[in-house]
Structures are given as C-alpha cells and as structure tokens.
Amino acid sequence: MSQQNKLPKHIAIVMDGNGRWAKKRYMPRLVGHKKGVETARKIIRCCSNLGIECLTLFAFSSENWKRPKEEVNGLMSLFISALEREAQALLRNQVKLKFIGDISHLPEKLQTAIADVEALTTECTGMTLLIAANYGGRWDIMQSVQKIVEKVQLGELQANNINENTIADYLSTHAVPQLDLFIRTGGEIRVSNFLLWQLAYAELYFSKSYWPDFSEDRLMEAIADYSNRQRRFGKTGEQLVLNQSSGEK
Ligand code: IPE
Ligand code: IPE
Ligand code: MG
C-alpha cells in the first residue's frame, strides 16, 4: 500500500456543535450533549472495526469549566452514565480506554467510574480510546516539563540530554502512535487548545456537521480525504515519488 492510501493510525476528534444542534431544535443544550454521546458510541465502534490503532476524543476542555454550572454538572453526570453503560461493550470489543487530562479535578464519582473502566479494559488488545477530559494542550506540555524537571532534580536526567523525544515521552499520548488525522466538527476552524504538540504534522479536516449529525459516512469521507493527501514532512513531492518507486515505506 502506498503512503497515500494508508489508513490513519491515530485519529483525534474535537466533537463540537452539540449546543447548536440542540438550539436549532429549540431544545436544551444538554439534549445535544446526550445525542453527542450516541454519535461518539457509533464513531468508536466504526474506528475499532476499521482497525484504527488509536482514537482520541475531546470530551471536555480545561476551558469548559467556564460554562454555566448546570451544563457542566449535566456533562459530568452524562460522562458517568455513559461509562457505566458502555464498560462491558468496550471490553467485548477489546477497546482499551484511557482518560487524558487533569483527572484529579473531576468529580470523585466520575474519577471512580474512570478508574473502574480503565482497570476493566487495561488488558484489551484492540483499539486504544483516549478520552480527553479537563484536557488542555498547554497543560499537557506543562505536565511533561514538570516530570522532566523532577528527573533532572533527582539526577536521573541531564539537562543537555533533553530533546524533542523526551518531551513527547512524558505527554499524555506517549503510549500511542503519532497523530495522523485531526477532525473538528461543528464548523469552527480552530484547535481550541487540543493536542498542541501532537498536531505538528497531523492532517487537519474540518466538517460543517454538528457532532450529533456526524456519522460513519462522514467519518469515511474524512478518512478518504486523508488517504488522498501527500504527507511530505518537509521533503519535496518528487523525493516521495522517488522513495516510493524504490520501495521505501
Ligand atoms: C461540544 O459541543 C461539546 C463540549 C464542549 C462539551 P458544544 O457544547 O461546544 O456545542 P456548540 O459549539 O455550543 O454548538
Ligand atoms: C472544544 O470545543 C472542546 C470540546 C469539544 C470538548 P469548544 O466549543 O469548547 O471550543 P470553543 O470554545 O468554541 O473554541
Ligand atoms: Mg463548541
């Protein structure tokens, strides 16, 4: 298979547009979030069936605490019930679930539900599902730097041995393949403090669909678009064609 038509190994999605989806229907924002959980379930299943190695979903940003209290509380309850309901299905499908973000500030009941599902699926050998909750890209880089500084202080690492891989090794995505495809639904063309470091060479795809309207077909369109792109990583297009014909992966 050539570089161009490979499946992405790691897809990350900003699931945006739940509120506007509900507003358009004169319904409370939380109805949009509930519908959004259903979409997440479909997309997780689809990615797992396709053989995607890692799917990262942005569920709640470190900035989303600024929303009205009822909405924040409603979202937290929704996360708890979704985890409890889906735990066995994740296990059946061998999906390994991990949360990324500053989990320690989430409600205790949610932290318990997270710990339970993470423990339940820890030996799963299929797709890794990363749920970003109370996550911020700047926070992720900051916590990586903190861990590195600790190592330096303990004398386990020399400052002049720190390189780009060291930072990446302490990010919350250290155990999964590099990010290939970033998708944002909802029509906004911005990153909103998602995976800042990891986005360096990801392919970006923006969909106008509100998240509750996003579907397996829309996902396949995004993947098809990705497959047709030439990822040059700084090289020239001609170099890639040459490498391909000489058999380099
Ligand atoms: C994304 O949908 C879900 C979360 C941020 C939790 P929004 O709630 O941001 O929906 P819009 O952008 O207001 O439509
Ligand atoms: C990003 O969406 C966060 C999530 C989807 C969880 P937002 O709706 O919070 O982003 P902004 O505030 O419009 O940039
Ligand atoms: Mg939004």
Short mmCIF file of C-alpha atoms and ligand atoms in Angstrom, two decimals:
data_model
loop_
_atom_site.label_atom_id
_atom_site.label_comp_id
_atom_site.label_asym_id
_atom_site.label_seq_id
_atom_site.Cartn_x
_atom_site.Cartn_y
_atom_site.Cartn_z
CA MET A 1 0.00 0.00 0.00
CA SER A 2 1.44 3.39 -0.88
CA GLN A 3 1.86 6.20 1.63
CA GLN A 4 -1.13 7.99 0.07
CA ASN A 5 -3.83 5.41 0.67
CA LYS A 6 -2.82 4.25 4.13
CA LEU A 7 -5.39 4.37 6.93
CA PRO A 8 -4.55 6.81 9.71
CA LYS A 9 -3.21 5.02 12.79
CA HIS A 10 -4.31 7.75 15.17
CA ILE A 11 -7.38 9.97 14.72
CA ALA A 12 -8.30 12.78 17.11
CA ILE A 13 -11.70 14.48 17.05
CA VAL A 14 -12.98 17.75 18.51
CA MET A 15 -16.63 16.77 18.95
CA ASP A 16 -18.10 20.25 18.54
CA GLY A 17 -21.60 21.54 17.78
CA ASN A 18 -23.81 19.77 20.34
CA GLY A 19 -25.20 23.04 21.70
CA ARG A 20 -26.04 24.50 18.31
CA TRP A 21 -27.61 21.20 17.21
CA ALA A 22 -29.98 21.43 20.19
CA LYS A 23 -30.61 25.16 19.82
CA LYS A 24 -31.68 24.68 16.21
CA ARG A 25 -34.36 22.32 17.55
CA TYR A 26 -35.40 24.68 20.41
CA MET A 27 -34.12 22.13 22.91
CA PRO A 28 -31.79 22.49 25.94
CA ARG A 29 -28.06 22.17 25.20
CA LEU A 30 -27.89 19.03 27.31
CA VAL A 31 -30.15 17.23 24.81
CA GLY A 32 -27.43 17.92 22.22
CA HIS A 33 -24.78 16.51 24.52
CA LYS A 34 -26.86 13.35 25.06
CA LYS A 35 -27.23 12.93 21.33
CA GLY A 36 -23.48 13.56 21.05
CA VAL A 37 -22.75 10.58 23.30
CA GLU A 38 -24.68 8.38 20.83
CA THR A 39 -22.56 9.70 17.96
CA ALA A 40 -19.41 9.04 19.97
CA ARG A 41 -20.54 5.45 20.51
CA LYS A 42 -21.08 4.93 16.73
CA ILE A 43 -17.76 6.51 15.78
CA ILE A 44 -15.82 4.50 18.39
CA ARG A 45 -17.34 1.27 17.06
CA CYS A 46 -16.63 2.26 13.46
CA CYS A 47 -12.97 3.14 14.16
CA SER A 48 -12.47 -0.06 16.11
CA ASN A 49 -13.95 -2.13 13.25
CA LEU A 50 -11.74 -0.32 10.73
CA GLY A 51 -8.63 -1.28 12.68
CA ILE A 52 -7.66 2.26 13.73
CA GLU A 53 -5.00 1.91 16.46
CA CYS A 54 -5.95 4.97 18.49
CA LEU A 55 -8.92 7.32 18.65
CA THR A 56 -8.71 10.42 20.85
CA LEU A 57 -11.96 12.25 21.60
CA PHE A 58 -12.10 15.76 23.09
CA ALA A 59 -14.93 15.49 25.61
CA PHE A 60 -14.28 18.43 27.96
CA SER A 61 -11.60 21.09 27.74
CA SER A 62 -9.84 22.79 30.61
CA GLU A 63 -11.68 25.93 29.49
CA ASN A 64 -15.16 24.32 29.51
CA TRP A 65 -15.42 24.90 33.30
CA LYS A 66 -16.37 28.47 32.34
CA ARG A 67 -19.77 27.25 31.10
CA PRO A 68 -22.97 27.58 33.17
CA LYS A 69 -22.95 25.33 36.24
CA GLU A 70 -25.99 23.29 35.11
CA GLU A 71 -24.31 22.48 31.81
CA VAL A 72 -21.03 21.44 33.49
CA ASN A 73 -22.88 19.29 36.04
CA GLY A 74 -25.04 17.78 33.31
CA LEU A 75 -21.96 16.86 31.30
CA MET A 76 -20.27 15.23 34.31
CA SER A 77 -23.39 13.11 35.00
CA LEU A 78 -23.54 12.19 31.33
CA PHE A 79 -19.91 11.02 31.38
CA ILE A 80 -20.58 8.85 34.45
CA SER A 81 -23.68 7.20 32.97
CA ALA A 82 -22.00 6.66 29.58
CA LEU A 83 -19.01 4.98 31.23
CA GLU A 84 -21.20 2.72 33.35
CA ARG A 85 -23.39 1.80 30.39
CA GLU A 86 -20.60 1.19 27.87
CA ALA A 87 -17.99 -0.56 30.02
CA GLN A 88 -18.92 -4.11 29.02
CA ALA A 89 -19.28 -3.22 25.33
CA LEU A 90 -15.76 -1.74 25.36
CA LEU A 91 -14.43 -4.94 26.89
CA ARG A 92 -16.32 -7.11 24.37
CA ASN A 93 -14.78 -5.12 21.54
CA GLN A 94 -11.32 -5.20 23.16
CA VAL A 95 -11.19 -1.38 23.29
CA LYS A 96 -8.66 -0.14 25.82
CA LEU A 97 -9.94 3.05 27.43
CA LYS A 98 -7.71 5.72 28.97
CA PHE A 99 -8.53 9.24 30.09
CA ILE A 100 -6.10 12.06 29.39
CA GLY A 101 -6.25 15.43 31.14
CA ASP A 102 -6.16 16.63 34.73
CA ILE A 103 -8.48 13.93 36.07
CA SER A 104 -7.83 14.93 39.71
CA HIS A 105 -10.16 17.92 39.36
CA LEU A 106 -13.13 15.93 38.04
CA PRO A 107 -15.95 14.97 40.47
CA GLU A 108 -14.99 12.00 42.65
CA LYS A 109 -17.81 9.81 41.34
CA LEU A 110 -16.53 10.34 37.81
CA GLN A 111 -12.93 9.61 38.86
CA THR A 112 -14.13 6.30 40.32
CA ALA A 113 -16.04 5.41 37.14
CA ILE A 114 -12.93 6.25 35.07
CA ALA A 115 -10.66 4.11 37.28
CA ASP A 116 -13.12 1.19 37.05
CA VAL A 117 -13.37 1.20 33.23
CA GLU A 118 -9.63 1.77 32.80
CA ALA A 119 -8.93 -1.22 35.05
CA LEU A 120 -11.56 -3.35 33.29
CA THR A 121 -10.09 -2.72 29.83
CA THR A 122 -6.41 -2.46 30.68
CA GLU A 123 -5.51 -5.81 29.10
CA CYS A 124 -7.53 -5.14 25.93
CA THR A 125 -5.53 -5.62 22.76
CA GLY A 126 -7.69 -3.75 20.21
CA MET A 127 -8.04 -0.01 19.66
CA THR A 128 -6.89 2.44 22.31
CA LEU A 129 -9.56 5.03 23.08
CA LEU A 130 -8.26 8.19 24.73
CA ILE A 131 -10.93 10.46 26.19
CA ALA A 132 -9.67 13.96 26.82
CA ALA A 133 -11.45 15.38 29.88
CA ASN A 134 -10.30 18.52 31.68
CA TYR A 135 -7.64 18.41 28.99
CA GLY A 136 -5.66 21.28 27.50
CA GLY A 137 -2.76 21.07 25.08
CA ARG A 138 -0.81 23.65 27.08
CA TRP A 139 -1.47 21.71 30.29
CA ASP A 140 -0.14 18.55 28.62
CA ILE A 141 3.16 20.20 27.65
CA MET A 142 3.41 21.81 31.10
CA GLN A 143 2.95 18.49 32.95
CA SER A 144 5.53 16.85 30.69
CA VAL A 145 8.03 19.60 31.54
CA GLN A 146 7.25 19.19 35.25
CA LYS A 147 8.03 15.46 35.13
CA ILE A 148 11.25 16.11 33.22
CA VAL A 149 12.37 18.74 35.73
CA GLU A 150 11.76 16.22 38.55
CA LYS A 151 14.02 13.71 36.77
CA VAL A 152 16.71 16.35 36.38
CA GLN A 153 16.45 17.29 40.06
CA LEU A 154 16.82 13.63 41.04
CA GLY A 155 19.92 13.44 38.88
CA GLU A 156 18.31 10.81 36.62
CA LEU A 157 18.48 13.02 33.54
CA GLN A 158 20.97 15.59 32.28
CA ALA A 159 19.53 18.89 31.05
CA ASN A 160 21.63 18.73 27.89
CA ASN A 161 20.21 15.28 27.08
CA ILE A 162 16.67 16.64 26.81
CA ASN A 163 15.42 16.53 23.25
CA GLU A 164 12.06 16.60 21.44
CA ASN A 165 11.52 12.90 22.12
CA THR A 166 11.95 13.49 25.86
CA ILE A 167 9.04 15.98 25.84
CA ALA A 168 6.91 13.57 23.76
CA ASP A 169 7.73 10.67 26.11
CA TYR A 170 6.05 12.48 29.01
CA LEU A 171 2.99 13.76 27.16
CA SER A 172 -0.30 12.02 27.89
CA THR A 173 -0.15 10.46 24.40
CA HIS A 174 3.26 8.81 24.96
CA ALA A 175 1.92 5.27 24.54
CA VAL A 176 0.03 5.75 21.23
CA PRO A 177 1.15 6.32 17.62
CA GLN A 178 1.76 9.87 16.43
CA LEU A 179 -1.35 11.81 15.45
CA ASP A 180 -2.23 11.38 11.76
CA LEU A 181 -5.67 12.90 11.33
CA PHE A 182 -7.32 15.71 13.30
CA ILE A 183 -11.06 16.18 12.71
CA ARG A 184 -13.18 19.03 14.06
CA THR A 185 -16.93 19.01 13.57
CA GLY A 186 -19.26 21.96 14.12
CA GLY A 187 -17.82 24.33 11.53
CA GLU A 188 -15.22 26.22 13.61
CA ILE A 189 -11.72 26.34 12.13
CA ARG A 190 -9.65 26.30 15.31
CA VAL A 191 -7.78 23.96 17.62
CA SER A 192 -9.18 25.24 20.96
CA ASN A 193 -6.16 24.08 22.98
CA PHE A 194 -6.45 20.41 21.98
CA LEU A 195 -3.32 18.35 21.21
CA LEU A 196 -0.94 21.25 20.52
CA TRP A 197 2.39 19.40 20.40
CA GLN A 198 0.89 16.35 18.68
CA LEU A 199 -0.67 18.46 15.91
CA ALA A 200 2.71 19.47 14.46
CA TYR A 201 2.39 17.22 11.39
CA ALA A 202 -1.18 15.95 11.63
CA GLU A 203 -3.51 16.35 8.65
CA LEU A 204 -6.39 18.69 9.51
CA TYR A 205 -10.01 18.09 8.47
CA PHE A 206 -12.91 20.37 9.29
CA SER A 207 -16.53 19.29 8.94
CA LYS A 208 -19.52 21.64 8.98
CA SER A 209 -21.74 18.90 10.50
CA TYR A 210 -22.70 19.40 14.11
CA TRP A 211 -21.34 16.47 16.15
CA PRO A 212 -24.79 14.83 16.71
CA ASP A 213 -25.21 14.76 12.90
CA PHE A 214 -21.73 13.32 12.26
CA SER A 215 -21.93 9.72 11.06
CA GLU A 216 -19.91 6.73 9.88
CA ASP A 217 -20.30 8.04 6.31
CA ARG A 218 -18.90 11.46 7.27
CA LEU A 219 -16.00 9.71 9.02
CA MET A 220 -15.29 7.64 5.92
CA GLU A 221 -15.25 10.87 3.87
CA ALA A 222 -12.67 12.35 6.24
CA ILE A 223 -10.53 9.20 6.04
CA ALA A 224 -10.80 9.13 2.23
CA ASP A 225 -9.71 12.76 2.13
CA TYR A 226 -6.74 11.93 4.39
CA SER A 227 -5.77 8.96 2.22
CA ASN A 228 -5.51 11.18 -0.84
CA ARG A 229 -3.15 13.66 0.75
CA GLN A 230 0.58 13.61 0.25
CA ARG A 231 2.31 13.90 3.62
CA ARG A 232 5.69 15.41 2.86
CA PHE A 233 7.12 16.06 6.35
CA GLY A 234 9.34 18.75 4.89
CA LYS A 235 10.51 16.79 1.86
CA THR A 236 9.60 17.59 -1.74
CA GLY A 237 6.84 15.76 -3.57
CA GLU A 238 9.43 14.46 -6.05
CA GLN A 239 11.50 12.88 -3.28
CA LEU A 240 8.46 10.97 -2.03
CA VAL A 241 7.64 9.66 -5.51
CA LEU A 242 11.26 8.53 -5.91
CA ASN A 243 11.29 6.82 -2.49
CA GLN A 244 8.06 5.04 -3.29
CA SER A 245 9.29 3.67 -6.58
CA SER A 246 12.47 2.47 -4.89
CA GLY A 247 10.33 0.64 -2.29
CA GLU A 248 10.93 2.85 0.78
CA LYS A 249 7.97 2.77 3.19
C1 IPE B 1 -19.04 20.35 22.17
O1 IPE B 1 -20.23 20.97 21.81
C2 IPE B 1 -19.16 19.59 23.46
C3 IPE B 1 -18.43 20.18 24.59
C4 IPE B 1 -17.68 21.23 24.55
C5 IPE B 1 -18.58 19.52 25.87
P1 IPE B 1 -20.57 22.44 22.27
O2 IPE B 1 -21.30 22.35 23.56
O3 IPE B 1 -19.36 23.28 22.28
O4 IPE B 1 -21.55 22.89 21.12
P2 IPE B 1 -21.63 24.33 20.46
O5 IPE B 1 -20.27 24.66 19.97
O6 IPE B 1 -22.11 25.27 21.54
O7 IPE B 1 -22.63 24.15 19.38
C1 IPE B 2 -13.75 22.37 22.23
O1 IPE B 2 -15.00 22.90 21.91
C2 IPE B 2 -13.84 21.43 23.37
C3 IPE B 2 -14.62 20.21 23.15
C4 IPE B 2 -15.20 19.82 22.05
C5 IPE B 2 -14.73 19.35 24.29
P1 IPE B 2 -15.47 24.31 22.45
O2 IPE B 2 -16.86 24.51 21.94
O3 IPE B 2 -15.29 24.40 23.91
O4 IPE B 2 -14.45 25.31 21.74
P2 IPE B 2 -14.51 26.89 21.58
O5 IPE B 2 -14.69 27.47 22.94
O6 IPE B 2 -15.67 27.20 20.69
O7 IPE B 2 -13.21 27.26 20.93
MG MG B 3 -18.48 24.47 20.88
#
